[in-house]
CSV table of C-alpha atoms in Angstrom, one decimal:
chain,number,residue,atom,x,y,z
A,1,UNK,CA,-34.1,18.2,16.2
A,2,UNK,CA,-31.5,20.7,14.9
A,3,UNK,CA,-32.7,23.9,13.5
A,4,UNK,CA,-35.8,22.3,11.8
A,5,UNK,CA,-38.1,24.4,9.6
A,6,UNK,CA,-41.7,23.4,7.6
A,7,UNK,CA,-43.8,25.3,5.4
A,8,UNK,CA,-46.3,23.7,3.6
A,9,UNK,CA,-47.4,24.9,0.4
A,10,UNK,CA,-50.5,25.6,1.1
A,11,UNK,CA,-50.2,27.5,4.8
A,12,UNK,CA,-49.1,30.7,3.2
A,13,UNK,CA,-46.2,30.5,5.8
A,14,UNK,CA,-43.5,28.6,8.6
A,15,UNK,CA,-44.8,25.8,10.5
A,16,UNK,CA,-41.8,25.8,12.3
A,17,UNK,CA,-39.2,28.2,12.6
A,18,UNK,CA,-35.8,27.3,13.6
A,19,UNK,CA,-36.7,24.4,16.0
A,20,UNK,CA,-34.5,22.8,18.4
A,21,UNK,CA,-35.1,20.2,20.6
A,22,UNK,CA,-32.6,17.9,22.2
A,23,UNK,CA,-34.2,14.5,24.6
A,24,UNK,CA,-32.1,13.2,27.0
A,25,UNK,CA,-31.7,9.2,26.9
A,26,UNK,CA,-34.7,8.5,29.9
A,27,UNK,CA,-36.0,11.8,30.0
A,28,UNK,CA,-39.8,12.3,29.0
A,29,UNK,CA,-40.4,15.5,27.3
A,30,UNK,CA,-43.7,17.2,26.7
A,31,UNK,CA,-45.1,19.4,24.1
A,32,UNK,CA,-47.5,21.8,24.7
A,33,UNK,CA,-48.9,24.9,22.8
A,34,UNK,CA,-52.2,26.0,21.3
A,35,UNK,CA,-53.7,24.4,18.2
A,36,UNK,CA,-52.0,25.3,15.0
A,37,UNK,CA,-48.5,25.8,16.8
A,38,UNK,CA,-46.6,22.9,14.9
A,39,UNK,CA,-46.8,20.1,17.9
A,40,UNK,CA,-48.2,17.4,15.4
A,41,UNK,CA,-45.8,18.2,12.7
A,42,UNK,CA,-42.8,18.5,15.1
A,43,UNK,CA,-43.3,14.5,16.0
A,44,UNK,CA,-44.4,13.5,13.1
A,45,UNK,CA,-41.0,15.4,11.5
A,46,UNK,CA,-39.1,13.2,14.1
A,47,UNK,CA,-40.9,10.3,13.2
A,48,UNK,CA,-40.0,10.4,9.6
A,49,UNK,CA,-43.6,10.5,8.5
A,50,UNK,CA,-42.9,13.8,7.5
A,51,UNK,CA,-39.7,15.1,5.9
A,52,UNK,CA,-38.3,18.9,6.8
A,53,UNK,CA,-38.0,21.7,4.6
A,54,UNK,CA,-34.6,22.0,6.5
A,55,UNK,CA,-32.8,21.1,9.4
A,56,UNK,CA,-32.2,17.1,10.6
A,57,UNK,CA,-33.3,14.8,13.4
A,58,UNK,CA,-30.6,12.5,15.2
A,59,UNK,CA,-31.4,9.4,17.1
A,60,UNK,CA,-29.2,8.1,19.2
A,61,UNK,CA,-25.9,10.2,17.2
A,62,UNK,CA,-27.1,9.0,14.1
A,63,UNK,CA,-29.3,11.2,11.3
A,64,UNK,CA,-32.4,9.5,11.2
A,65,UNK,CA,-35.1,12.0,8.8
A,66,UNK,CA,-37.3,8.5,7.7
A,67,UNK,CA,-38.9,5.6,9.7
A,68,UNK,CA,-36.7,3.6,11.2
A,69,UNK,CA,-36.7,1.0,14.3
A,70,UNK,CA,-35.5,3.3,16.3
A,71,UNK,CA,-38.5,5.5,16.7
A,72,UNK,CA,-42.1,4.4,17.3
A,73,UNK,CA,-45.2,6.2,17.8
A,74,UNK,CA,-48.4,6.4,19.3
A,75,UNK,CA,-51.6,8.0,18.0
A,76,UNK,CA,-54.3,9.8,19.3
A,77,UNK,CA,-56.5,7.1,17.8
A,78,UNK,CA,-55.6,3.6,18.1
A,79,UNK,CA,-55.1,2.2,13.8
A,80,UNK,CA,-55.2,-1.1,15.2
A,81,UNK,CA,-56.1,-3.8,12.4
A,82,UNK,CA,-59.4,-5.2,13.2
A,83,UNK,CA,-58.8,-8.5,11.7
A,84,UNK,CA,-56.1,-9.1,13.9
A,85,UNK,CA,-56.5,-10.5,17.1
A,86,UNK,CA,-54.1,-8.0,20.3
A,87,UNK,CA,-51.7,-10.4,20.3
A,88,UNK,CA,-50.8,-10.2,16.4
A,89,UNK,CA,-51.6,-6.2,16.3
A,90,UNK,CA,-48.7,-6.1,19.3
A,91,UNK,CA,-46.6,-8.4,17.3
A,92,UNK,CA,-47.0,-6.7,13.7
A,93,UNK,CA,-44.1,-4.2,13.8
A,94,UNK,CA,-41.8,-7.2,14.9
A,95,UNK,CA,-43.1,-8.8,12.3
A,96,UNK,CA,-42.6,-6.6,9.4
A,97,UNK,CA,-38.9,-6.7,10.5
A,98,UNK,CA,-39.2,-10.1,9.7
A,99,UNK,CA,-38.8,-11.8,13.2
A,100,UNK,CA,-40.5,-15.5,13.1
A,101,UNK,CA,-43.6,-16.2,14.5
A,102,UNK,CA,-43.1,-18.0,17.8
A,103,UNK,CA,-40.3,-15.1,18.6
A,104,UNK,CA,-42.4,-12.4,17.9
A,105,UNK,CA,-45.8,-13.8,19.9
A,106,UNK,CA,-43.9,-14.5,22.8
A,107,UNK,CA,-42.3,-10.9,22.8
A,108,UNK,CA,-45.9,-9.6,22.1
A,109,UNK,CA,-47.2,-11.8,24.9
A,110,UNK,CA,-44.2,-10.0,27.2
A,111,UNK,CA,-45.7,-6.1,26.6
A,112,UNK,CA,-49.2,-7.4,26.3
A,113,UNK,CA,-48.5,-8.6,30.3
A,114,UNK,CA,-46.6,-4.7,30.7
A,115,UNK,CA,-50.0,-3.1,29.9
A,116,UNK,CA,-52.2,-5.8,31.8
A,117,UNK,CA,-53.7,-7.1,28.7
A,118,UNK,CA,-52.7,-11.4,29.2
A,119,UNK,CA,-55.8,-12.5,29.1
A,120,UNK,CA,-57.3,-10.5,25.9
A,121,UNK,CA,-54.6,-11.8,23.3
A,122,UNK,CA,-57.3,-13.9,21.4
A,123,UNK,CA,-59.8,-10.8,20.9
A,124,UNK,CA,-60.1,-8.3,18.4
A,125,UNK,CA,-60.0,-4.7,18.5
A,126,UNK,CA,-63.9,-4.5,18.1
A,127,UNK,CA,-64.3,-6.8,21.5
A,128,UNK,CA,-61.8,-4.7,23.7
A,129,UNK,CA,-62.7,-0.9,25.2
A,130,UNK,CA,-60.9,2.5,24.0
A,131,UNK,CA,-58.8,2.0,26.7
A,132,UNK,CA,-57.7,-1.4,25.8
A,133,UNK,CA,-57.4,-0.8,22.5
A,134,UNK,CA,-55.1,2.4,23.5
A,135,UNK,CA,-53.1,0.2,25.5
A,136,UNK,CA,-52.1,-2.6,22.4
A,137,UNK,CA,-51.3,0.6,20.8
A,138,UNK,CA,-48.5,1.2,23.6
A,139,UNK,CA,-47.8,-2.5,23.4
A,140,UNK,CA,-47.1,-2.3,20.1
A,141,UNK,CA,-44.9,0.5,20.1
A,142,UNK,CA,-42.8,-0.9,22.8
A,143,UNK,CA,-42.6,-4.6,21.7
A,144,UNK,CA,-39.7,-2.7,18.6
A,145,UNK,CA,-37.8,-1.7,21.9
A,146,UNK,CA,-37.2,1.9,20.0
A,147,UNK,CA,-34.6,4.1,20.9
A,148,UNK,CA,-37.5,6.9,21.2
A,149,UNK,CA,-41.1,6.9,21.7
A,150,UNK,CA,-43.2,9.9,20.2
A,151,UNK,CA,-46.8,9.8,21.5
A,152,UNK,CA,-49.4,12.5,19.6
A,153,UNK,CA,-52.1,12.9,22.3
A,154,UNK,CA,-52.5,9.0,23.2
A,155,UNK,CA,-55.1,9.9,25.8
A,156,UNK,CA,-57.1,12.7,24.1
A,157,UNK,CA,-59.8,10.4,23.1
A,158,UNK,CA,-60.6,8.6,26.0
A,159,UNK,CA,-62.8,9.3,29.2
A,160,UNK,CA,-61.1,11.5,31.7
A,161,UNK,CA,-60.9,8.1,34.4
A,162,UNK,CA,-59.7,6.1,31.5
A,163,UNK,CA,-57.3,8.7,30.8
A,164,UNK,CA,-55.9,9.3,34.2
A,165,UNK,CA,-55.1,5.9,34.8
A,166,UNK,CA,-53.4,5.4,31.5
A,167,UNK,CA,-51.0,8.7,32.5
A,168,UNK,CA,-50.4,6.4,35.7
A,169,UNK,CA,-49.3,3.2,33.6
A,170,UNK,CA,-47.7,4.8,30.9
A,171,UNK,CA,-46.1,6.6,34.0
A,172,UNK,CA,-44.7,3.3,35.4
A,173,UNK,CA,-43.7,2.0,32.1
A,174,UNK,CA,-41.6,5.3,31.4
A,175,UNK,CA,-39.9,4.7,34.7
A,176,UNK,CA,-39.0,0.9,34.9
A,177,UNK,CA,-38.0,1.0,31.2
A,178,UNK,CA,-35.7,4.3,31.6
A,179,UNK,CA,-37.8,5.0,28.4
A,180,UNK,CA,-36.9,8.1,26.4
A,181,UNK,CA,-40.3,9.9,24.8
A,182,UNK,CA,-41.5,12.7,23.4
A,183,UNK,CA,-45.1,13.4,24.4
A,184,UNK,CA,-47.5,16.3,22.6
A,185,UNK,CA,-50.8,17.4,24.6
A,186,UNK,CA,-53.2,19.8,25.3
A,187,UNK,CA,-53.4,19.7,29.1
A,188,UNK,CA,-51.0,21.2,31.3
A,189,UNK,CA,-51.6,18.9,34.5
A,190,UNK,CA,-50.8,16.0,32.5
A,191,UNK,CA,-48.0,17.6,31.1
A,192,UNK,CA,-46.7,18.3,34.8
A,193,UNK,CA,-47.4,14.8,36.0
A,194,UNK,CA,-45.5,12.7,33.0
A,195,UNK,CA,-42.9,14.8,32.3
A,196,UNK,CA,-39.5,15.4,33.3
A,197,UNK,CA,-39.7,18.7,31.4
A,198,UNK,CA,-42.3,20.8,29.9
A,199,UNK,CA,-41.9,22.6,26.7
A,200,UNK,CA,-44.0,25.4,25.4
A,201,UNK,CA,-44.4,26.5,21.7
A,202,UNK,CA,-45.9,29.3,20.5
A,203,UNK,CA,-47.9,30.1,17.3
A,204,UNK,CA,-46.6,32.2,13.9
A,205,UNK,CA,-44.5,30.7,13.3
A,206,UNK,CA,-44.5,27.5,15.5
A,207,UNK,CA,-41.5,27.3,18.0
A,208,UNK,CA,-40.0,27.5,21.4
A,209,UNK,CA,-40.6,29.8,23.6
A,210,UNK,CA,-40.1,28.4,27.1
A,211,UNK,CA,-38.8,25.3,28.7
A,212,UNK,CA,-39.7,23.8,32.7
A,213,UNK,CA,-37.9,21.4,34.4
A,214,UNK,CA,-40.4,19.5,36.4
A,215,UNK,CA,-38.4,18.5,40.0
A,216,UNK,CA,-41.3,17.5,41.5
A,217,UNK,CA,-40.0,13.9,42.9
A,218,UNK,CA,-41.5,10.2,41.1
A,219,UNK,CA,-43.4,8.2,41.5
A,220,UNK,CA,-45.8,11.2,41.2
A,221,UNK,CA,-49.2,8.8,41.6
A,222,UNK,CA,-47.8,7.6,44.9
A,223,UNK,CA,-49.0,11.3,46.5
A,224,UNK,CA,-50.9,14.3,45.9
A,225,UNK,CA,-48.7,16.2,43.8
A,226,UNK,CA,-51.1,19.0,42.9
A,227,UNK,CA,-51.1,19.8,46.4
A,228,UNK,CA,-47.1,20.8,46.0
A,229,UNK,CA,-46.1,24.7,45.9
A,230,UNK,CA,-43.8,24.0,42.7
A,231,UNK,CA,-46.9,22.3,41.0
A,232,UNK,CA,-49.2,25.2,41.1
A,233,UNK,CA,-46.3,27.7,40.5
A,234,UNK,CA,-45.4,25.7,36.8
A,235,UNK,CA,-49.1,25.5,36.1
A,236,UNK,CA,-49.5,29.0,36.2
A,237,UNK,CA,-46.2,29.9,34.6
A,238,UNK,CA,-47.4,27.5,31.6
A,239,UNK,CA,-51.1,28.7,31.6
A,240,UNK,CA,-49.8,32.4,31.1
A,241,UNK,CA,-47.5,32.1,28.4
A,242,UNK,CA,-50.5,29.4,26.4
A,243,UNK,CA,-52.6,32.2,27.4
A,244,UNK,CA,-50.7,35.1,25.4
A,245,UNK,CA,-50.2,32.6,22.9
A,246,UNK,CA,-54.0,31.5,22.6
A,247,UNK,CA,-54.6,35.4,22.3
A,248,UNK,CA,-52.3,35.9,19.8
A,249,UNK,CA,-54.1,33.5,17.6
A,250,UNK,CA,-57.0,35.2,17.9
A,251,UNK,CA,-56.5,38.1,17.0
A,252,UNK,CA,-54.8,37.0,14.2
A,253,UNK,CA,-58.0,35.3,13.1
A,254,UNK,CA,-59.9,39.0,13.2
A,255,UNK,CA,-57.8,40.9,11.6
């Protein structure tokens, strides 16, 4: 993202100010600020879902500001179709790019193994746990082979087990597919444990205000890395700055 501003009619202001962001090819970025800092509307500005009031995105050298194959996300909730069964759901990107049937089921069949889900490709959404039905999503995000994967809070409506052993997989994934993403969330721990860096926004207007490089050596669910010095130095680096920015926001809110 290169010097990317949004205002919305309606705000009665900037949503983002100035923001610039550049993603490494491999590297997983996080986004992290306090509700109403622009996090959402940063990805889904990269996405092309939304367009810019000025500034540009580039993909891979290229402008992209609209949807392209490039670039796929994942939602906090899972907009699977119901009527269709986790093998077509996985497959339906490839297929709206117009790939033939028996190509695109056995690439779907390929990222429904990544995520562990062989044996549920004949059921629907409505037969399959949040969790499983949050892992099609990643399926069907990766089967495009994008460029860049943006992920909005993937995890946020799960159960905190559920959750942490997504981070885990989604972990692996990242790491055996030297996948580039850009990751918004709430929680600073999983923040630390995905990322290769951290990036904190603040609030009024949305933007940058700090960025940590997270050394802390991978596979990271192979030890205890909250029991690391560096991991409880970041956290409370991170925590401080939300912290000034969550107060900020308050007192905005009684004046």
């Amino acid at each position: 993202m290169v010097n990317v501003n949004k205002a919305f009619a309606t705000s009665g202001g900037k949503v983002l100010d100035d923001f610039n962001l550049k993603v490494r090819p491999g590297e997983f970025v996080s986004l992290i600020g306090p509700s109403g800092c622009g996090k959402t509307t940063a990805l889904r500005i990269v996405a092309g879902l939304l367009s810019p009031s000025n500034g540009k995105v580039v993909v891979n050298g290229q402008d992209s500001l609209g949807p392209s194959r490039d670039k796929a996300i994942v939602f906090q909730h899972f907009n699977l179709f119901p009527w269709r069964t986790a093998l077509d759901n996985v497959a339906y990107g490839l297929e709206i790019h117009g790939m033939k049937k028996k190509e695109r089921h056995q690439i779907a069949r390929e990222y429904l193994s990544l995520v562990g889900l062989s044996e549920s490709e004949k059921q629907f959404p409505s037969q399959l746990s949040g969790g499983m039905r949050q892992r099609i999503g990643i399926a069907r995000a990766l089967a495009i082979n994008p460029k860049l994967l943006l992920m909005d809070e993937p995890f946020g409506a799960l159960d905190a087990l559920t959750r942490e052993y997504l981070q885990g997989q989604l972990a692996r994934i990242c790491e055996e597919r030297n996948l580039t993403t850009l990751f918004v969330t709430h929680s600073i721990d999983e923040a630390i444990y995905l990322s290769d860096r951290v990036v904190v926004m603040g609030v009024k207007p949305g933007r940058i205000i700090e960025e940590f490089p997270i050394s802390l050596r991978k596979p990271r669910a192979e030890y205890n890395f909250r029991a690391e010095p560096e991991y409880a130095k970041v956290r409370e680096e991170i925590w401080e700055l939300l912290e000034q920015q969550i107060r900020k926001t308050s007192e905005a809110v009684a004046v």
